[in-house]
PDB file of C-alpha atoms in Angstrom:
ATOM      1  CA  ILE A   1    -101.308  -2.116 103.223  1.00 34.00           C
ATOM      2  CA  PRO A   2    -104.637  -0.292 103.363  1.00 36.00           C
ATOM      3  CA  LYS A   3    -107.640  -1.887 101.651  1.00 35.00           C
ATOM      4  CA  ASP A   4    -108.073   1.195  99.516  1.00 36.00           C
ATOM      5  CA  ALA A   5    -104.742   0.681  97.830  1.00 34.00           C
ATOM      6  CA  THR A   6    -104.182   3.000  94.903  1.00 36.00           C
ATOM      7  CA  GLN A   7    -102.700   2.247  91.514  1.00 33.00           C
ATOM      8  CA  VAL A   8     -99.126   2.927  90.811  1.00 34.00           C
ATOM      9  CA  GLY A   9     -98.250   4.612  87.568  1.00 33.00           C
ATOM     10  CA  GLY A  10     -96.976   1.560  85.854  1.00 32.00           C
ATOM     11  CA  PHE A  11     -96.730   1.274  82.082  1.00 30.00           C
ATOM     12  CA  ASP A  12    -100.033  -0.619  82.011  1.00 31.00           C
ATOM     13  CA  GLY A  13    -101.407   0.875  85.239  1.00 33.00           C
ATOM     14  CA  ALA A  14    -102.141  -2.588  86.698  1.00 33.00           C
ATOM     15  CA  PHE A  15     -99.576  -2.731  89.472  1.00 35.00           C
ATOM     16  CA  SER A  16    -101.113  -2.021  92.914  1.00 35.00           C
ATOM     17  CA  ARG A  17     -99.664  -1.739  96.376  1.00 36.00           C
ATOM     18  CA  THR A  18    -101.276  -5.060  97.185  1.00 35.00           C
ATOM     19  CA  THR A  19     -99.585  -6.794  94.252  1.00 38.00           C
ATOM     20  CA  HIS A  20     -96.283  -5.214  95.262  1.00 40.00           C
ATOM     21  CA  ALA A  21     -96.673  -6.328  98.835  1.00 38.00           C
ATOM     22  CA  SER A  22     -97.377  -9.957  97.954  1.00 37.00           C
ATOM     23  CA  PHE A  23     -94.330  -9.956  95.654  1.00 40.00           C
ATOM     24  CA  LEU A  24     -92.178  -8.656  98.457  1.00 42.00           C
ATOM     25  CA  MET A  25     -93.609 -11.144 100.941  1.00 39.00           C
ATOM     26  CA  ASP A  26     -92.810 -13.961  98.561  1.00 43.00           C
ATOM     27  CA  SER A  27     -89.237 -12.929  98.488  1.00 44.00           C
ATOM     28  CA  VAL A  28     -88.815 -12.660 102.217  1.00 43.00           C
ATOM     29  CA  PRO A  29     -87.649 -15.876 103.997  1.00 47.00           C
ATOM     30  CA  SER A  30     -90.221 -17.404 106.345  1.00 48.00           C
ATOM     31  CA  GLY A  31     -89.772 -16.324 109.874  1.00 47.00           C
ATOM     32  CA  ALA A  32     -87.843 -13.156 108.876  1.00 42.00           C
ATOM     33  CA  THR A  33     -88.947  -9.798 110.151  1.00 39.00           C
ATOM     34  CA  LEU A  34     -89.573  -7.278 107.417  1.00 38.00           C
ATOM     35  CA  VAL A  35     -88.596  -3.742 108.530  1.00 37.00           C
ATOM     36  CA  CYS A  36     -89.713  -0.951 106.301  1.00 38.00           C
ATOM     37  CA  MET A  37     -86.585   0.966 105.207  1.00 36.00           C
ATOM     38  CA  CYS A  38     -88.692   3.677 103.535  1.00 39.00           C
ATOM     39  CA  PRO A  39     -90.999   5.339 106.067  1.00 39.00           C
ATOM     40  CA  ARG A  40     -93.508   7.898 104.868  1.00 43.00           C
ATOM     41  CA  HIS A  41     -92.366  11.502 105.295  1.00 45.00           C
ATOM     42  CA  PRO A  42     -95.373  13.597 106.041  1.00 43.00           C
ATOM     43  CA  SER A  43     -93.380  16.766 105.105  1.00 41.00           C
ATOM     44  CA  GLU A  44     -92.839  15.534 101.615  1.00 49.00           C
ATOM     45  CA  SER A  45     -95.325  16.426  98.929  1.00 78.00           C
ATOM     46  CA  VAL A  46     -94.627  13.347  96.730  1.00 82.00           C
ATOM     47  CA  PRO A  47     -97.547  12.133  94.565  1.00 83.00           C
ATOM     48  CA  GLU A  48     -98.647   8.621  95.658  1.00 84.00           C
ATOM     49  CA  GLY A  49     -98.013   7.192  92.181  1.00 82.00           C
ATOM     50  CA  LEU A  50     -94.360   8.330  92.324  1.00 87.00           C
ATOM     51  CA  ARG A  51     -93.932   7.263  96.024  1.00 88.00           C
ATOM     52  CA  GLU A  52     -95.111   3.690  95.476  1.00 88.00           C
ATOM     53  CA  ALA A  53     -92.527   2.960  92.802  1.00 88.00           C
ATOM     54  CA  ILE A  54     -89.798   4.489  95.023  1.00 90.00           C
ATOM     55  CA  ASP A  55     -90.921   2.202  97.891  1.00 90.00           C
ATOM     56  CA  ALA A  56     -90.722  -0.755  95.549  1.00 88.00           C
ATOM     57  CA  PHE A  57     -87.244   0.211  94.368  1.00 89.00           C
ATOM     58  CA  LEU A  58     -85.989   0.723  97.903  1.00 90.00           C
ATOM     59  CA  ALA A  59     -87.322  -2.657  98.993  1.00 89.00           C
ATOM     60  CA  HIS A  60     -85.469  -4.166  96.024  1.00 88.00           C
ATOM     61  CA  LEU A  61     -82.299  -2.434  97.064  1.00 86.00           C
ATOM     62  CA  SER A  62     -82.589  -3.621 100.679  1.00 85.00           C
ATOM     63  CA  LEU A  63     -83.915  -7.133 100.100  1.00 84.00           C
ATOM     64  CA  GLU A  64     -82.381  -8.232  96.906  1.00 81.00           C
ATOM     65  CA  ARG A  65     -79.198  -6.187  96.621  1.00 83.00           C
ATOM     66  CA  GLY A  66     -78.458  -6.082 100.271  1.00 82.00           C
ATOM     67  CA  LEU A  67     -77.657  -2.391 100.607  1.00 83.00           C
ATOM     68  CA  SER A  68     -77.014  -0.992 104.035  1.00 85.00           C
ATOM     69  CA  PRO A  69     -79.694   1.021 105.769  1.00 86.00           C
ATOM     70  CA  HIS A  70     -77.577   4.180 105.427  1.00 88.00           C
ATOM     71  CA  THR A  71     -77.232   3.645 101.593  1.00 88.00           C
ATOM     72  CA  ALA A  72     -80.918   2.966 101.215  1.00 87.00           C
ATOM     73  CA  SER A  73     -81.705   6.053 103.277  1.00 89.00           C
ATOM     74  CA  ALA A  74     -79.458   8.207 100.982  1.00 90.00           C
ATOM     75  CA  TYR A  75     -81.214   6.851  97.876  1.00 90.00           C
ATOM     76  CA  GLU A  76     -84.622   7.481  99.488  1.00 92.00           C
ATOM     77  CA  THR A  77     -83.701  11.147 100.268  1.00 92.00           C
ATOM     78  CA  ASP A  78     -82.430  11.777  96.761  1.00 93.00           C
ATOM     79  CA  LEU A  79     -85.405  10.023  95.033  1.00 93.00           C
ATOM     80  CA  LEU A  80     -87.975  11.794  97.215  1.00 93.00           C
ATOM     81  CA  GLN A  81     -86.390  15.060  96.278  1.00 93.00           C
ATOM     82  CA  PHE A  82     -86.649  14.263  92.649  1.00 92.00           C
ATOM     83  CA  ALA A  83     -90.215  12.910  92.973  1.00 92.00           C
ATOM     84  CA  THR A  84     -91.157  16.168  94.788  1.00 92.00           C
ATOM     85  CA  HIS A  85     -89.730  18.111  91.838  1.00 91.00           C
ATOM     86  CA  CYS A  86     -91.716  15.952  89.384  1.00 90.00           C
ATOM     87  CA  GLY A  87     -94.857  16.485  91.433  1.00 89.00           C
ATOM     88  CA  ARG A  88     -94.375  20.233  91.269  1.00 89.00           C
ATOM     89  CA  THR A  89     -94.187  20.015  87.522  1.00 87.00           C
ATOM     90  CA  GLY A  90     -97.483  18.081  87.329  1.00 88.00           C
ATOM     91  CA  LYS A  91     -96.099  14.583  86.946  1.00 87.00           C
ATOM     92  CA  THR A  92     -97.876  12.151  89.163  1.00 84.00           C
ATOM     93  CA  VAL A  93     -96.907   8.827  87.581  1.00 88.00           C
ATOM     94  CA  TRP A  94     -93.523   7.642  86.380  1.00 87.00           C
ATOM     95  CA  THR A  95     -94.804   7.077  82.839  1.00 86.00           C
ATOM     96  CA  ALA A  96     -95.221  10.871  82.514  1.00 87.00           C
ATOM     97  CA  VAL A  97     -91.633  11.675  83.558  1.00 87.00           C
ATOM     98  CA  ARG A  98     -89.227  12.615  80.821  1.00 88.00           C
ATOM     99  CA  ARG A  99     -85.590  13.578  80.402  1.00 88.00           C
ATOM    100  CA  GLY A 100     -86.607  17.224  80.770  1.00 87.00           C
ATOM    101  CA  GLU A 101     -87.637  16.761  84.374  1.00 90.00           C
ATOM    102  CA  VAL A 102     -84.192  15.197  85.140  1.00 90.00           C
ATOM    103  CA  ASP A 103     -82.346  18.052  83.406  1.00 90.00           C
ATOM    104  CA  ALA A 104     -84.468  20.693  85.143  1.00 90.00           C
ATOM    105  CA  PHE A 105     -83.930  19.013  88.517  1.00 91.00           C
ATOM    106  CA  ILE A 106     -80.147  18.996  88.084  1.00 90.00           C
ATOM    107  CA  ARG A 107     -80.157  22.601  86.853  1.00 88.00           C
ATOM    108  CA  LEU A 108     -82.282  23.628  89.875  1.00 91.00           C
ATOM    109  CA  LEU A 109     -79.949  21.972  92.318  1.00 90.00           C
ATOM    110  CA  ASP A 110     -76.950  23.512  90.543  1.00 88.00           C
ATOM    111  CA  LYS A 111     -78.505  26.963  90.898  1.00 89.00           C
ATOM    112  CA  ARG A 112     -79.042  26.299  94.617  1.00 90.00           C
ATOM    113  CA  GLY A 113     -75.286  25.662  94.987  1.00 88.00           C
ATOM    114  CA  SER A 114     -75.083  21.886  95.177  1.00 86.00           C
ATOM    115  CA  SER A 115     -71.592  20.556  94.438  1.00 88.00           C
ATOM    116  CA  PRO A 116     -70.928  18.526  91.291  1.00 86.00           C
ATOM    117  CA  ALA A 117     -70.384  15.488  93.488  1.00 87.00           C
ATOM    118  CA  THR A 118     -73.802  15.908  95.069  1.00 89.00           C
ATOM    119  CA  LEU A 119     -75.378  16.434  91.668  1.00 89.00           C
ATOM    120  CA  SER A 120     -73.749  13.240  90.390  1.00 89.00           C
ATOM    121  CA  ARG A 121     -74.880  11.280  93.440  1.00 91.00           C
ATOM    122  CA  LYS A 122     -78.532  12.433  92.973  1.00 92.00           C
ATOM    123  CA  LEU A 123     -78.422  11.752  89.277  1.00 91.00           C
ATOM    124  CA  SER A 124     -77.016   8.272  89.979  1.00 90.00           C
ATOM    125  CA  ALA A 125     -79.919   7.536  92.272  1.00 92.00           C
ATOM    126  CA  VAL A 126     -82.475   8.722  89.716  1.00 92.00           C
ATOM    127  CA  ARG A 127     -80.706   6.652  86.959  1.00 91.00           C
ATOM    128  CA  ALA A 128     -80.816   3.518  89.223  1.00 91.00           C
ATOM    129  CA  LEU A 129     -84.547   4.023  89.723  1.00 91.00           C
ATOM    130  CA  ALA A 130     -85.160   4.606  85.999  1.00 91.00           C
ATOM    131  CA  GLY A 131     -83.296   1.427  85.156  1.00 90.00           C
ATOM    132  CA  HIS A 132     -85.355  -0.453  87.759  1.00 90.00           C
ATOM    133  CA  LEU A 133     -88.602   0.884  86.286  1.00 89.00           C
ATOM    134  CA  VAL A 134     -87.567  -0.408  82.888  1.00 89.00           C
ATOM    135  CA  CYS A 135     -86.317  -3.786  84.133  1.00 88.00           C
ATOM    136  CA  SER A 136     -89.554  -4.323  86.144  1.00 85.00           C
ATOM    137  CA  GLY A 137     -91.783  -3.375  83.262  1.00 86.00           C
ATOM    138  CA  PHE A 138     -93.169  -0.130  84.517  1.00 82.00           C
ATOM    139  CA  ARG A 139     -91.693   1.794  81.627  1.00 85.00           C
ATOM    140  CA  ARG A 140     -90.623   0.856  78.133  1.00 87.00           C
ATOM    141  CA  ASP A 141     -87.916   3.535  77.982  1.00 86.00           C
ATOM    142  CA  ASP A 142     -85.260   4.935  80.339  1.00 84.00           C
ATOM    143  CA  PHE A 143     -85.935   8.633  80.954  1.00 82.00           C
ATOM    144  CA  CYS A 144     -82.383   9.151  82.211  1.00 78.00           C
ATOM    145  CA  GLU A 145     -80.640   7.457  79.282  1.00 77.00           C
ATOM    146  CA  LEU A 146     -79.521  10.752  77.634  1.00 74.00           C
ATOM    147  CA  ALA A 147     -79.227  12.912  80.815  1.00 70.00           C
ATOM    148  CA  LYS A 148     -75.745  14.494  81.080  1.00 72.00           C
ATOM    149  CA  SER A 149     -73.720  14.005  84.192  1.00 72.00           C
ATOM    150  CA  PRO A 150     -72.291  17.153  85.838  1.00 69.00           C
ATOM    151  CA  ARG A 151     -68.545  17.461  85.400  1.00 68.00           C
ATOM    152  CA  ILE A 152     -66.675  16.939  88.588  1.00 64.00           C
ATOM    153  CA  ARG A 153     -63.757  19.306  88.728  1.00 67.00           C
ATOM    154  CA  ARG A 154     -60.644  17.663  90.064  1.00 70.00           C
ATOM    155  CA  LYS A 155     -58.406  19.757  92.222  1.00 73.00           C
ATOM    156  CA  LEU A 156     -54.692  19.907  91.434  1.00 74.00           C
ATOM    157  CA  PRO A 157     -52.492  18.478  94.114  1.00 76.00           C
ATOM    158  CA  GLY A 158     -50.709  20.870  96.326  1.00 80.00           C
ATOM    159  CA  MET A 159     -47.018  21.682  95.558  1.00 81.00           C
ATOM    160  CA  LEU A 160     -44.096  21.832  97.824  1.00 82.00           C
ATOM    161  CA  SER A 161     -42.352  25.197  98.228  1.00 85.00           C
ATOM    162  CA  PRO A 162     -38.731  25.294  96.981  1.00 85.00           C
ATOM    163  CA  GLU A 163     -37.548  25.282 100.653  1.00 89.00           C
ATOM    164  CA  GLU A 164     -39.684  22.242 101.504  1.00 88.00           C
ATOM    165  CA  ALA A 165     -38.362  20.414  98.416  1.00 85.00           C
ATOM    166  CA  VAL A 166     -34.752  21.074  99.461  1.00 87.00           C
ATOM    167  CA  ARG A 167     -35.447  19.925 103.061  1.00 90.00           C
ATOM    168  CA  LEU A 168     -36.957  16.685 101.681  1.00 89.00           C
ATOM    169  CA  VAL A 169     -34.097  16.003  99.301  1.00 89.00           C
ATOM    170  CA  VAL A 170     -31.392  16.505 101.957  1.00 90.00           C
ATOM    171  CA  ALA A 171     -33.226  14.638 104.698  1.00 92.00           C
ATOM    172  CA  PRO A 172     -31.859  11.079 103.960  1.00 92.00           C
ATOM    173  CA  ASP A 173     -28.654  10.086 105.854  1.00 91.00           C
ATOM    174  CA  THR A 174     -26.053   9.858 103.092  1.00 90.00           C
ATOM    175  CA  SER A 175     -23.610   7.938 105.320  1.00 93.00           C
ATOM    176  CA  THR A 176     -25.553   4.711 104.659  1.00 93.00           C
ATOM    177  CA  PRO A 177     -26.222   2.895 101.334  1.00 93.00           C
ATOM    178  CA  GLN A 178     -29.999   3.225 101.966  1.00 94.00           C
ATOM    179  CA  GLY A 179     -29.643   6.921 102.580  1.00 92.00           C
ATOM    180  CA  LEU A 180     -27.647   7.370  99.334  1.00 92.00           C
ATOM    181  CA  ARG A 181     -30.353   5.427  97.506  1.00 94.00           C
ATOM    182  CA  ASP A 182     -33.151   7.480  98.983  1.00 92.00           C
ATOM    183  CA  ARG A 183     -31.386  10.765  98.230  1.00 92.00           C
ATOM    184  CA  ALA A 184     -30.771   9.637  94.600  1.00 92.00           C
ATOM    185  CA  MET A 185     -34.463   8.724  94.159  1.00 92.00           C
ATOM    186  CA  LEU A 186     -35.613  11.994  95.726  1.00 90.00           C
ATOM    187  CA  GLU A 187     -33.292  14.017  93.488  1.00 88.00           C
ATOM    188  CA  LEU A 188     -34.458  12.131  90.424  1.00 90.00           C
ATOM    189  CA  MET A 189     -38.137  12.727  91.326  1.00 87.00           C
ATOM    190  CA  TYR A 190     -37.508  16.486  92.111  1.00 83.00           C
ATOM    191  CA  GLY A 191     -35.379  16.948  89.007  1.00 83.00           C
ATOM    192  CA  SER A 192     -37.948  15.276  86.684  1.00 84.00           C
ATOM    193  CA  GLY A 193     -40.970  17.057  88.189  1.00 77.00           C
ATOM    194  CA  LEU A 194     -42.519  13.980  89.720  1.00 71.00           C
TER     195      LEU A 194
END
């Protein structure tokens, strides 16, 4: 942690990287090695005030909730993408972020062709962060509370062709009691549309 630690955009502005680091160190068992799950990405243009809270949230996920490194990495990618979007709209602290940024972010990804499942995953990560910011006292309100989830279209199951259905129904060996039972069940399912 550098000596010139900057303030994080908390709701009272008093949470610094140094405070966060000492909190994390208090929660790490003595003798344990702390591996940073959230390395800085030089290519990202994430405002420092947004990045610090993401780091704190990722540490919470890894240390307290025990999420796997892959899950934490997926959260980090999604949250950095959202924070970059917020930075482009002039939001440099989490207290300035509103539901409008969340809705605009989802619309932008939708226009770029992201699938509904991807949109839901990214929104879920942002919602988890927003909830963490409220629970930890950085914000008084949840900026994702009224954000609408994208609808995931469910595909209809494939159907058997009439020839495949006939082959299935006549497949059991009707010379045995089990074959008769199986054929009766298949005919019942086929006849009732199951």
